[in-house]
XYZ file of C-alpha atoms in Angstrom:
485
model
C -57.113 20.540 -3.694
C -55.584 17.269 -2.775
C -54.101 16.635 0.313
C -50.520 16.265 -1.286
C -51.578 19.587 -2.972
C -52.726 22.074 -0.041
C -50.553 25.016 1.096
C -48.778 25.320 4.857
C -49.856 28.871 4.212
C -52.127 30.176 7.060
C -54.186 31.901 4.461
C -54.746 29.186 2.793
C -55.768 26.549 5.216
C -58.767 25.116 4.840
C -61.465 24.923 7.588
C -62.882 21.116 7.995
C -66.493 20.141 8.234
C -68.708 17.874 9.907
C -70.598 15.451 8.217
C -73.960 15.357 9.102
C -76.710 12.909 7.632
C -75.108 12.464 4.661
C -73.548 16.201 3.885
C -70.718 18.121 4.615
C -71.388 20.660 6.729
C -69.714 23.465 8.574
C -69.727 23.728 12.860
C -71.824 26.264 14.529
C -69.577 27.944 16.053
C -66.454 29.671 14.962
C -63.429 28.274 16.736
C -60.756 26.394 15.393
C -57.670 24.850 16.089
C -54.448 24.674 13.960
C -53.765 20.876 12.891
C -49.963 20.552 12.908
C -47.890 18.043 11.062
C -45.602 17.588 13.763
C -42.905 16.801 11.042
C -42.503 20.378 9.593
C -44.694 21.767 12.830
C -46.346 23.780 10.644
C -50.630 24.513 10.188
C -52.129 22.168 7.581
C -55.730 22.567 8.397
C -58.060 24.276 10.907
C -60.142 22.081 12.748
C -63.273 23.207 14.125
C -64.422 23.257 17.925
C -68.216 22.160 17.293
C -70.691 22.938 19.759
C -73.894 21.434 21.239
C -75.814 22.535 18.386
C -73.274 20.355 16.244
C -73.696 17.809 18.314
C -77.656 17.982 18.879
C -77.784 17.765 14.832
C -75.230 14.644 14.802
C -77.329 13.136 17.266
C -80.839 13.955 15.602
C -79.332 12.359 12.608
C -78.797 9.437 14.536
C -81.510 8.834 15.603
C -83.576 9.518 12.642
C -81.263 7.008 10.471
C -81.655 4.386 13.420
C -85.567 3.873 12.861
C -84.713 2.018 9.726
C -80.987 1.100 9.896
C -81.890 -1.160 13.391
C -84.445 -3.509 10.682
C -81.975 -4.245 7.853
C -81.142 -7.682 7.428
C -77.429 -8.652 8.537
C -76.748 -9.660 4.701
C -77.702 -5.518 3.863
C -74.911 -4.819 6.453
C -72.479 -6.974 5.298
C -72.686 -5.946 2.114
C -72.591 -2.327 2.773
C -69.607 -2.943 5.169
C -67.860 -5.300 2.273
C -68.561 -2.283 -0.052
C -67.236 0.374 2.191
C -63.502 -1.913 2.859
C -63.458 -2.029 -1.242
C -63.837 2.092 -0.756
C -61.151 2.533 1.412
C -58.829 0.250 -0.071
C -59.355 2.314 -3.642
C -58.619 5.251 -1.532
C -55.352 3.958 0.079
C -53.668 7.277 -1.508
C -55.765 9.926 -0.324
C -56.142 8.329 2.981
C -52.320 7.882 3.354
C -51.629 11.355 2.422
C -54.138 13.150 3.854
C -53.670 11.204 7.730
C -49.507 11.739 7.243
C -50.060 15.482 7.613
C -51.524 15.350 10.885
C -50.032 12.282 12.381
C -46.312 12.379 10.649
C -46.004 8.695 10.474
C -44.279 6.941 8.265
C -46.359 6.503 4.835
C -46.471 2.436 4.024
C -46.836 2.020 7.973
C -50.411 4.034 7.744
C -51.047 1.660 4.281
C -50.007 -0.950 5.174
C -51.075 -1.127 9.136
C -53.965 0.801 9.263
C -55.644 1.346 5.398
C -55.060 -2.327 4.495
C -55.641 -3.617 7.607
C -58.281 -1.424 8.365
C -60.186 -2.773 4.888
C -59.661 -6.046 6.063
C -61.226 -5.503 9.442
C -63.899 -4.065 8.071
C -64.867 -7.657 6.034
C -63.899 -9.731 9.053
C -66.553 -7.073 11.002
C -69.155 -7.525 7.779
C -69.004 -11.150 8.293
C -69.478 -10.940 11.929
C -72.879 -8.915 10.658
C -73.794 -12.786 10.142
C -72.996 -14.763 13.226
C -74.977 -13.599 16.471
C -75.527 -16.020 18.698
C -77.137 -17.053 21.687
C -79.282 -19.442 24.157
C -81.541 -21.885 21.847
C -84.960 -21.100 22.150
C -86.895 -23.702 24.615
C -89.100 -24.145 27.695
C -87.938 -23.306 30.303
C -90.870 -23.045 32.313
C -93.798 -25.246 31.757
C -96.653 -24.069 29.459
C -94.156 -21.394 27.619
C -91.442 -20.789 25.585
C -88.543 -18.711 25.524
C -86.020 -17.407 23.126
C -83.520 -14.940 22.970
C -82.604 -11.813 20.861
C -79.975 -9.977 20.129
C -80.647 -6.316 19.202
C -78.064 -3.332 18.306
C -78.498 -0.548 20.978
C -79.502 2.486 18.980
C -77.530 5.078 18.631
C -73.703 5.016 19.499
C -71.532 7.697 20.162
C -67.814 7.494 19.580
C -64.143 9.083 20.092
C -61.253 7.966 18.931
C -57.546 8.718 19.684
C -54.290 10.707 17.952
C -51.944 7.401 17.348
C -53.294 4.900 15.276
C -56.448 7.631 13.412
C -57.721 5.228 10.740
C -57.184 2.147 12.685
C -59.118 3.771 15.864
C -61.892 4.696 13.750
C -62.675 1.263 12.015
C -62.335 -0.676 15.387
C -64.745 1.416 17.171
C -67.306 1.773 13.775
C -67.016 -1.477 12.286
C -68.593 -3.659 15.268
C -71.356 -0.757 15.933
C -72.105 -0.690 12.621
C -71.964 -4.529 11.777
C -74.590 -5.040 14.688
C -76.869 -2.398 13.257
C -76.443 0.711 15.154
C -76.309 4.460 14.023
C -72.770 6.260 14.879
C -71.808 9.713 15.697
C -67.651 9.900 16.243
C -65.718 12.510 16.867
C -61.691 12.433 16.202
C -58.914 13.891 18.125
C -58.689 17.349 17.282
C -55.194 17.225 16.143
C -55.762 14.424 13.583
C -59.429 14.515 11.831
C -57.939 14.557 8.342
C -58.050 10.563 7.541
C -61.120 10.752 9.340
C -62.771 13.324 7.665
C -61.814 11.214 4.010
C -63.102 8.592 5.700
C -66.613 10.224 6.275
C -67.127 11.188 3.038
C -66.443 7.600 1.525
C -68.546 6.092 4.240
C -71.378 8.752 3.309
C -71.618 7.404 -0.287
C -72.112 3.817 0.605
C -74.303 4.186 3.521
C -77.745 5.631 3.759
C -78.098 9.169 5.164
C -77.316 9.792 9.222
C -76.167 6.118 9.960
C -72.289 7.284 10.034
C -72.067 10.753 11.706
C -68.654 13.347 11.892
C -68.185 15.364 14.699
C -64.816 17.659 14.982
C -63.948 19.200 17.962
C -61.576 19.165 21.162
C -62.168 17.178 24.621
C -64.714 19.782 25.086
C -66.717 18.586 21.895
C -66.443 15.140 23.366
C -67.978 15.845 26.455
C -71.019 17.537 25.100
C -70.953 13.441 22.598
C -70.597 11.366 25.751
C -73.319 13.621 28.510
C -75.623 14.026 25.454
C -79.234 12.115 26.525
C -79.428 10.657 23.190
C -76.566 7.793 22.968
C -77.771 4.367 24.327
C -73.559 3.542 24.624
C -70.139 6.062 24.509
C -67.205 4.581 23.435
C -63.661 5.829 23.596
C -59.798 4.732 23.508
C -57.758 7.283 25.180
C -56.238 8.286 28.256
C -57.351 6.860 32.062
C -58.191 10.363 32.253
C -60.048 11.013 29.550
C -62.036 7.529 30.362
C -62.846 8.237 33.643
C -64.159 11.965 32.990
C -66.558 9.874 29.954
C -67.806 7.402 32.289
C -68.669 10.157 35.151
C -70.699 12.485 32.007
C -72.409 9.219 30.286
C -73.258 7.636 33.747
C -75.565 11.170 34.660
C -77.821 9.578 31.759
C -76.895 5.923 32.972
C -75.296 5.150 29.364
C -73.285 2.478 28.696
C -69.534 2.990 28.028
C -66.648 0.886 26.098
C -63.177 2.318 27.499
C -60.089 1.450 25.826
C -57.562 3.277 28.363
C -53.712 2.553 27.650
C -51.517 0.082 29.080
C -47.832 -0.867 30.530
C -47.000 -3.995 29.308
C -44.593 -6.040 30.542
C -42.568 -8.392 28.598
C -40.691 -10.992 30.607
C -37.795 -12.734 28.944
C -36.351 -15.580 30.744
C -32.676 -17.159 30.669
C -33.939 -19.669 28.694
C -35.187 -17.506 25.689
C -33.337 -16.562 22.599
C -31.581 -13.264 23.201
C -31.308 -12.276 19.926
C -34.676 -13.035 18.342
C -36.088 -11.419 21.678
C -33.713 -8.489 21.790
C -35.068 -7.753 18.441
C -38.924 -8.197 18.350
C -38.824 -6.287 21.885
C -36.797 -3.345 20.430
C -39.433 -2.897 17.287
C -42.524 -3.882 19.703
C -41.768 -0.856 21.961
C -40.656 1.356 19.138
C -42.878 0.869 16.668
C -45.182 3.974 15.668
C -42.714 6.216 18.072
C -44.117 3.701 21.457
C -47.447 5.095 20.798
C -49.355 2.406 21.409
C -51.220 1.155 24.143
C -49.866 -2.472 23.964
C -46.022 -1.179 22.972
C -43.070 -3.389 24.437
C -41.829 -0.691 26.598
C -41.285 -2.462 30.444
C -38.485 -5.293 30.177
C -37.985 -8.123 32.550
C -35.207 -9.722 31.967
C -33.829 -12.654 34.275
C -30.837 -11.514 36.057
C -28.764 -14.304 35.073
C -28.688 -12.770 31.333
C -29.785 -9.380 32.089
C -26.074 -7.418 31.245
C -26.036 -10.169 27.734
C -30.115 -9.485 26.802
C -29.747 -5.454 27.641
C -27.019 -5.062 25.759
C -28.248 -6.717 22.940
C -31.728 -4.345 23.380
C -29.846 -1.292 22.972
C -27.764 -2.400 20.093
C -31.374 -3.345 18.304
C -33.085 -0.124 19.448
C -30.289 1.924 18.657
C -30.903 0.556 14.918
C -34.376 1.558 14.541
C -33.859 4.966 13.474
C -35.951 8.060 13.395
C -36.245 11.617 12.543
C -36.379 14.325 9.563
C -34.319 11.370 7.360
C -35.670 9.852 4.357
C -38.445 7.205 5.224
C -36.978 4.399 3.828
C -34.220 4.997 6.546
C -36.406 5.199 9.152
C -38.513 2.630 11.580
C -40.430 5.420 12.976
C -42.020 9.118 12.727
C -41.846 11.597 15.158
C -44.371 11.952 18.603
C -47.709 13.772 17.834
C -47.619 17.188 19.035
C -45.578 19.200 20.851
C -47.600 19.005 24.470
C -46.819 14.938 24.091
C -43.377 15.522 23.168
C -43.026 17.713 26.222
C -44.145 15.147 28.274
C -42.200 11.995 26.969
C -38.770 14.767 27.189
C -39.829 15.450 30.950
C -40.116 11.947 32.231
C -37.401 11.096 30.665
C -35.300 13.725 32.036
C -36.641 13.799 35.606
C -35.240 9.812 36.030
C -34.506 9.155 39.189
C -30.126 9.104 39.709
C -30.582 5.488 40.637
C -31.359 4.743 36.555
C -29.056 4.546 33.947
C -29.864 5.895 30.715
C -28.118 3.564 28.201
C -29.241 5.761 24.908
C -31.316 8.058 23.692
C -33.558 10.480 26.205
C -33.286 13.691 23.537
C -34.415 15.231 20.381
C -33.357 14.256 17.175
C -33.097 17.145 14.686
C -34.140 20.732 15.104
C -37.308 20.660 13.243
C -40.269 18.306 14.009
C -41.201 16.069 16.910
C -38.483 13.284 17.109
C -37.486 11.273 19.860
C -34.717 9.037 19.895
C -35.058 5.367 20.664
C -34.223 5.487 24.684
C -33.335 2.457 26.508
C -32.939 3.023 30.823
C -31.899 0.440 33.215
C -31.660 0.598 36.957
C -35.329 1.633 37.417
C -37.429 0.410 40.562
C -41.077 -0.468 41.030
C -42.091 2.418 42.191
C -40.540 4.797 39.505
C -42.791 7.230 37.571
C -40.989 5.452 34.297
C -42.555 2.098 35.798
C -46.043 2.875 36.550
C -47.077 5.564 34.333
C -47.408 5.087 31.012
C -45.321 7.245 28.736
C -45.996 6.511 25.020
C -43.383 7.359 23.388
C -40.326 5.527 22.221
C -38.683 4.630 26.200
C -37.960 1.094 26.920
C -37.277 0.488 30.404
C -35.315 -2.544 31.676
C -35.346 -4.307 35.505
C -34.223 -7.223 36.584
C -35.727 -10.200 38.402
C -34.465 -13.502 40.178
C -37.574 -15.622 40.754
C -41.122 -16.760 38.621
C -42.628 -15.594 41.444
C -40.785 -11.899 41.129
C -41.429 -11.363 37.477
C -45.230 -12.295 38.094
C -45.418 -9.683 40.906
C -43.290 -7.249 39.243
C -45.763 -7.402 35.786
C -48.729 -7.253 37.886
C -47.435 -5.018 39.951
C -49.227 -1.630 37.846
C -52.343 -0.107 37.502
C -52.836 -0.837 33.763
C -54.000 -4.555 32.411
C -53.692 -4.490 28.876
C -51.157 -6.370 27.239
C -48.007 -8.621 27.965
C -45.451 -11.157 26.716
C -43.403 -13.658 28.236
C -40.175 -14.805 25.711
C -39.269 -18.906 27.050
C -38.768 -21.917 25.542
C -40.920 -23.782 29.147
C -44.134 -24.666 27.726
C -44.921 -25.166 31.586
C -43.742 -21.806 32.969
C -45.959 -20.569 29.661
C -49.131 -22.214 31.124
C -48.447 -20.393 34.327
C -47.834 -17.091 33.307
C -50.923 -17.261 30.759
C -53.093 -17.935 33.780
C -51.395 -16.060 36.311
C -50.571 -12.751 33.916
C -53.353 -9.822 34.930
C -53.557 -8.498 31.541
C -56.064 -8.804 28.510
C -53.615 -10.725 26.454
C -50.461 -12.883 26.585
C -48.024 -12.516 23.896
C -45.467 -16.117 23.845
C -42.105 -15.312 22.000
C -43.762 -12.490 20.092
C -44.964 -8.910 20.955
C -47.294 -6.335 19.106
C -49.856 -8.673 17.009
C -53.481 -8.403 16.609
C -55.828 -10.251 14.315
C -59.174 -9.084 13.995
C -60.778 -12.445 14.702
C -59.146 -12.275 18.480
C -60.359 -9.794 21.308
C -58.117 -6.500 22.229
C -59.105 -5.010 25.869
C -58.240 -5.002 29.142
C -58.784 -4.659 32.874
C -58.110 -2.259 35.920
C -57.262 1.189 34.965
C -56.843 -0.463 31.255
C -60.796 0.003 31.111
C -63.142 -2.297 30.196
C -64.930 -4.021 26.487
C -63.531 -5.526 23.662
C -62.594 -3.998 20.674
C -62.323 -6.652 17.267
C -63.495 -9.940 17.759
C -67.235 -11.150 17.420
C -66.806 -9.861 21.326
C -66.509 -6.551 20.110
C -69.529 -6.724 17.972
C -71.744 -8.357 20.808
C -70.582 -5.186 23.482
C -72.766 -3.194 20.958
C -75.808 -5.430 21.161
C -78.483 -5.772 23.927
C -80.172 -8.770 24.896
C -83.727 -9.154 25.204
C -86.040 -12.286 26.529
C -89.075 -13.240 24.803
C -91.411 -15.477 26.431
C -94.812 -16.900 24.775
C -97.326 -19.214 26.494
C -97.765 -22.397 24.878
């Protein structure tokens, strides 16, 4: 059956697989999870909880596929990479239908965000293959030479988040890949469907054991990130989540890439067009339900304009509509699963009285896992709604009087991921590009990546680039090679 094909019916669900050097193949152990499209919130698939004899066999794989993947030429890569974008562009349908079930997002935003951008990652990362770089060889030292190389790691285990599926995946096995490393990834548990298509196209392009499926729940991912056999664990996910990775990998003194959320601010000054920035800051926090790690979601706004700019917001976020409406109505889907809508509800409705909730904060519909666009004003520094981040779509607004405020305010969290300022004072733009603690600067727009620019960030964001040639060299290791003369 086809994904648009399956039955809801719990008799009928199917039970996922790994895949394992090259093969489909079922977990170990018998426990499974219900996948629920949070749309219907309904079963569409059972998702096994694989165990450490899963994930010794993924690993094994690994490392068998590494001994020869590690020596082909950077051209082989590339044009196994370029062949593998071509595979999932041809598969646009399957991988669209099969990664709405589990993720309920809107259909031409996984297409066109994450299959079609994903593809053309995946050439910018096959390119990249090409382009290592490094100190010139030379003498440093009299009577001998030295030169530098630049190897892949080995093998490379990986876990990927719930909001962006697709997207997650190619960002975290494009650069490992590219660089010439051997992969074993495990999805969230509630969406593996795109990434179990995914697998199978990969595993008819590439050569047995180089890309590895794991399936499983945070459990399954511990076993991936304490196992002896990666040389690096990577993951985007939750400060949590991060933390507990580093603490398993670092028994085994492995190298981890941590992609853990943000709580960007975006700072629009009196100066700035209202309207332009009403709008791009009410689809930059709402877009994909505000579940994303760089999403527009902590406003401020210059006092002087603040009543003019937040009214505007709402108006613009009160637009962007959502829930169980036709999709060509809608701007977003609904929140993932019910424990995340719980949460997003809950901090919403435990605001503090000093806030003032301007729309939105409840369910839309009876059936499914929409949130309203919410919009709250009033907040202060300390607020939960300030420093924690709440992914979902909750746009907060505060007010400041000074540069020097809105600089202390922005800075003023634990995350470092993303941020925008929205002036038309090239100077103040200087400033708050050096002076902003966060992995990127946004100027008058919010929300955009390119694959040929870096996406990471600091503090409790985590650490590593994903895209970029940086992303491809934080799977590399260097090596000096010295020769006397």
């Amino acid at each position: 059956m086809s994904w648009n094909e399956q039955s809801t019916a719990s008799s009928d669900l199917i039970t996922l697989s790994n895949v394992i050097n090259g093969q489909a193949v079922p977990a170990t152990t018998a426990e499974t999870v219900e996948v629920i499209d949070p749309r219907s919130e309904q079963p569409v698939a059972l998702c096994p909880l694989s165990g450490q004899e899963d994930v010794d066999a993924a690993y094994q794989a690994a490392q068998e596929a590494f001994a020869s993947w590690r020596l082909t030429t950077p051209e082989e890569r590339q044009a196994l990479l370029l062949a593998l974008a071509d595979a999932v562009e041809a598969h646009a349908d399957e991988l669209v239908a099969a990664q709405q079930r589990d993720t309920g997002q809107l259909a031409e935003a996984i297409r066109a965000e994450e299959v079609l951008v994903g593809a053309s990652q995946l050439r910018f990362f096959a390119g990249a293959a090409r382009i290592h770089s490094g100190l010139a060889s030379g003498e440093y030292a009299q009577g001998a030479n030295s030169q530098i190389r630049r190897e892949p790691i080995g093998v490379v285990g990986q876990i990927v988040p719930w909001n962006y599926p697709l997207l997650m995946l190619i960002w975290k096995v494009g650069p490992a890949l590219a660089a010439g490393n051997t992969v074993v990834l495990k999805p969230s548990a509630s969406t593996p469907l795109s990434a179990t298509v995914f697998a199978r196209i990969a595993n008819e392009i590439l050569p047995p054991g180089v890309f590895n499926l794991i399936l499983g729940s945070g459990a399954t991912g511990r076993l991936l990130s304490s196992h002896p056999t990666p040389a690096l664990v990577a993951l985007t996910g939750s400060v949590r989540a991060g933390s507990d990775l580093a603490e398993q990998a670092a028994r085994n003194v492995v190298r981890v890439h941590l992609e853990l959320g943000g709580k960007a601010p975006v700072i629009v000054f009196a100066d700035a067009d209202i309207e332009s920035a009403a709008e791009g800051i009410a689809a930059g926090g709402l877009f994909n339900a505000g579940q994303d790690c760089t999403a527009a979601t902590r406003v401020l706004v210059e006092a002087s304009i603040a009543e003019e700019f937040t009214q505007a917001l709402v108006r613009h976020a009160q637009a962007l509509r959502t829930g169980p409406i036709p999709e060509e109505e809608a701007f977003y889907g609904p929140l993932n699963n019910e424990r995340h809508f719980k949460a997003v509800s809950d901090i919403v409705d435990a605001r503090p009285a000093h806030a003032q909730l301007l729309t939105g904060g409840h369910r839309v519909g009876e059936t499914g896992y929409y949130y309203a666009p919410t919009v709250i004003s009033g907040l202060r520094q300390d607020d939960d709604l300030i420093q924690t981040e709440v992914f979902g779509p909750v746009l907060t607004v505060q007010e400041f009087t000074s540069d020097d405020e809105a600089l202390a305010m922005a800075n003023g969290v634990d995350y470092a991921l993303a941020s925008s300022i929205w002036t038309a004072d090239h100077r103040r733009v200087l400033r708050f590009s050096r002076d902003l603690d966060f992995g990127c600067v946004w100027v008058n727009t919010h929300i955009l990546l390119v694959a040929e620019m870096p996406h990471g960030g600091y503090k409790r964001s985590g650490y590593g680039k994903d895209l970029s040639v940086y992303g491809v060299e934080d799977y590399t290791r260097i090596k000096h090679v010295m020769s006397a003369l």
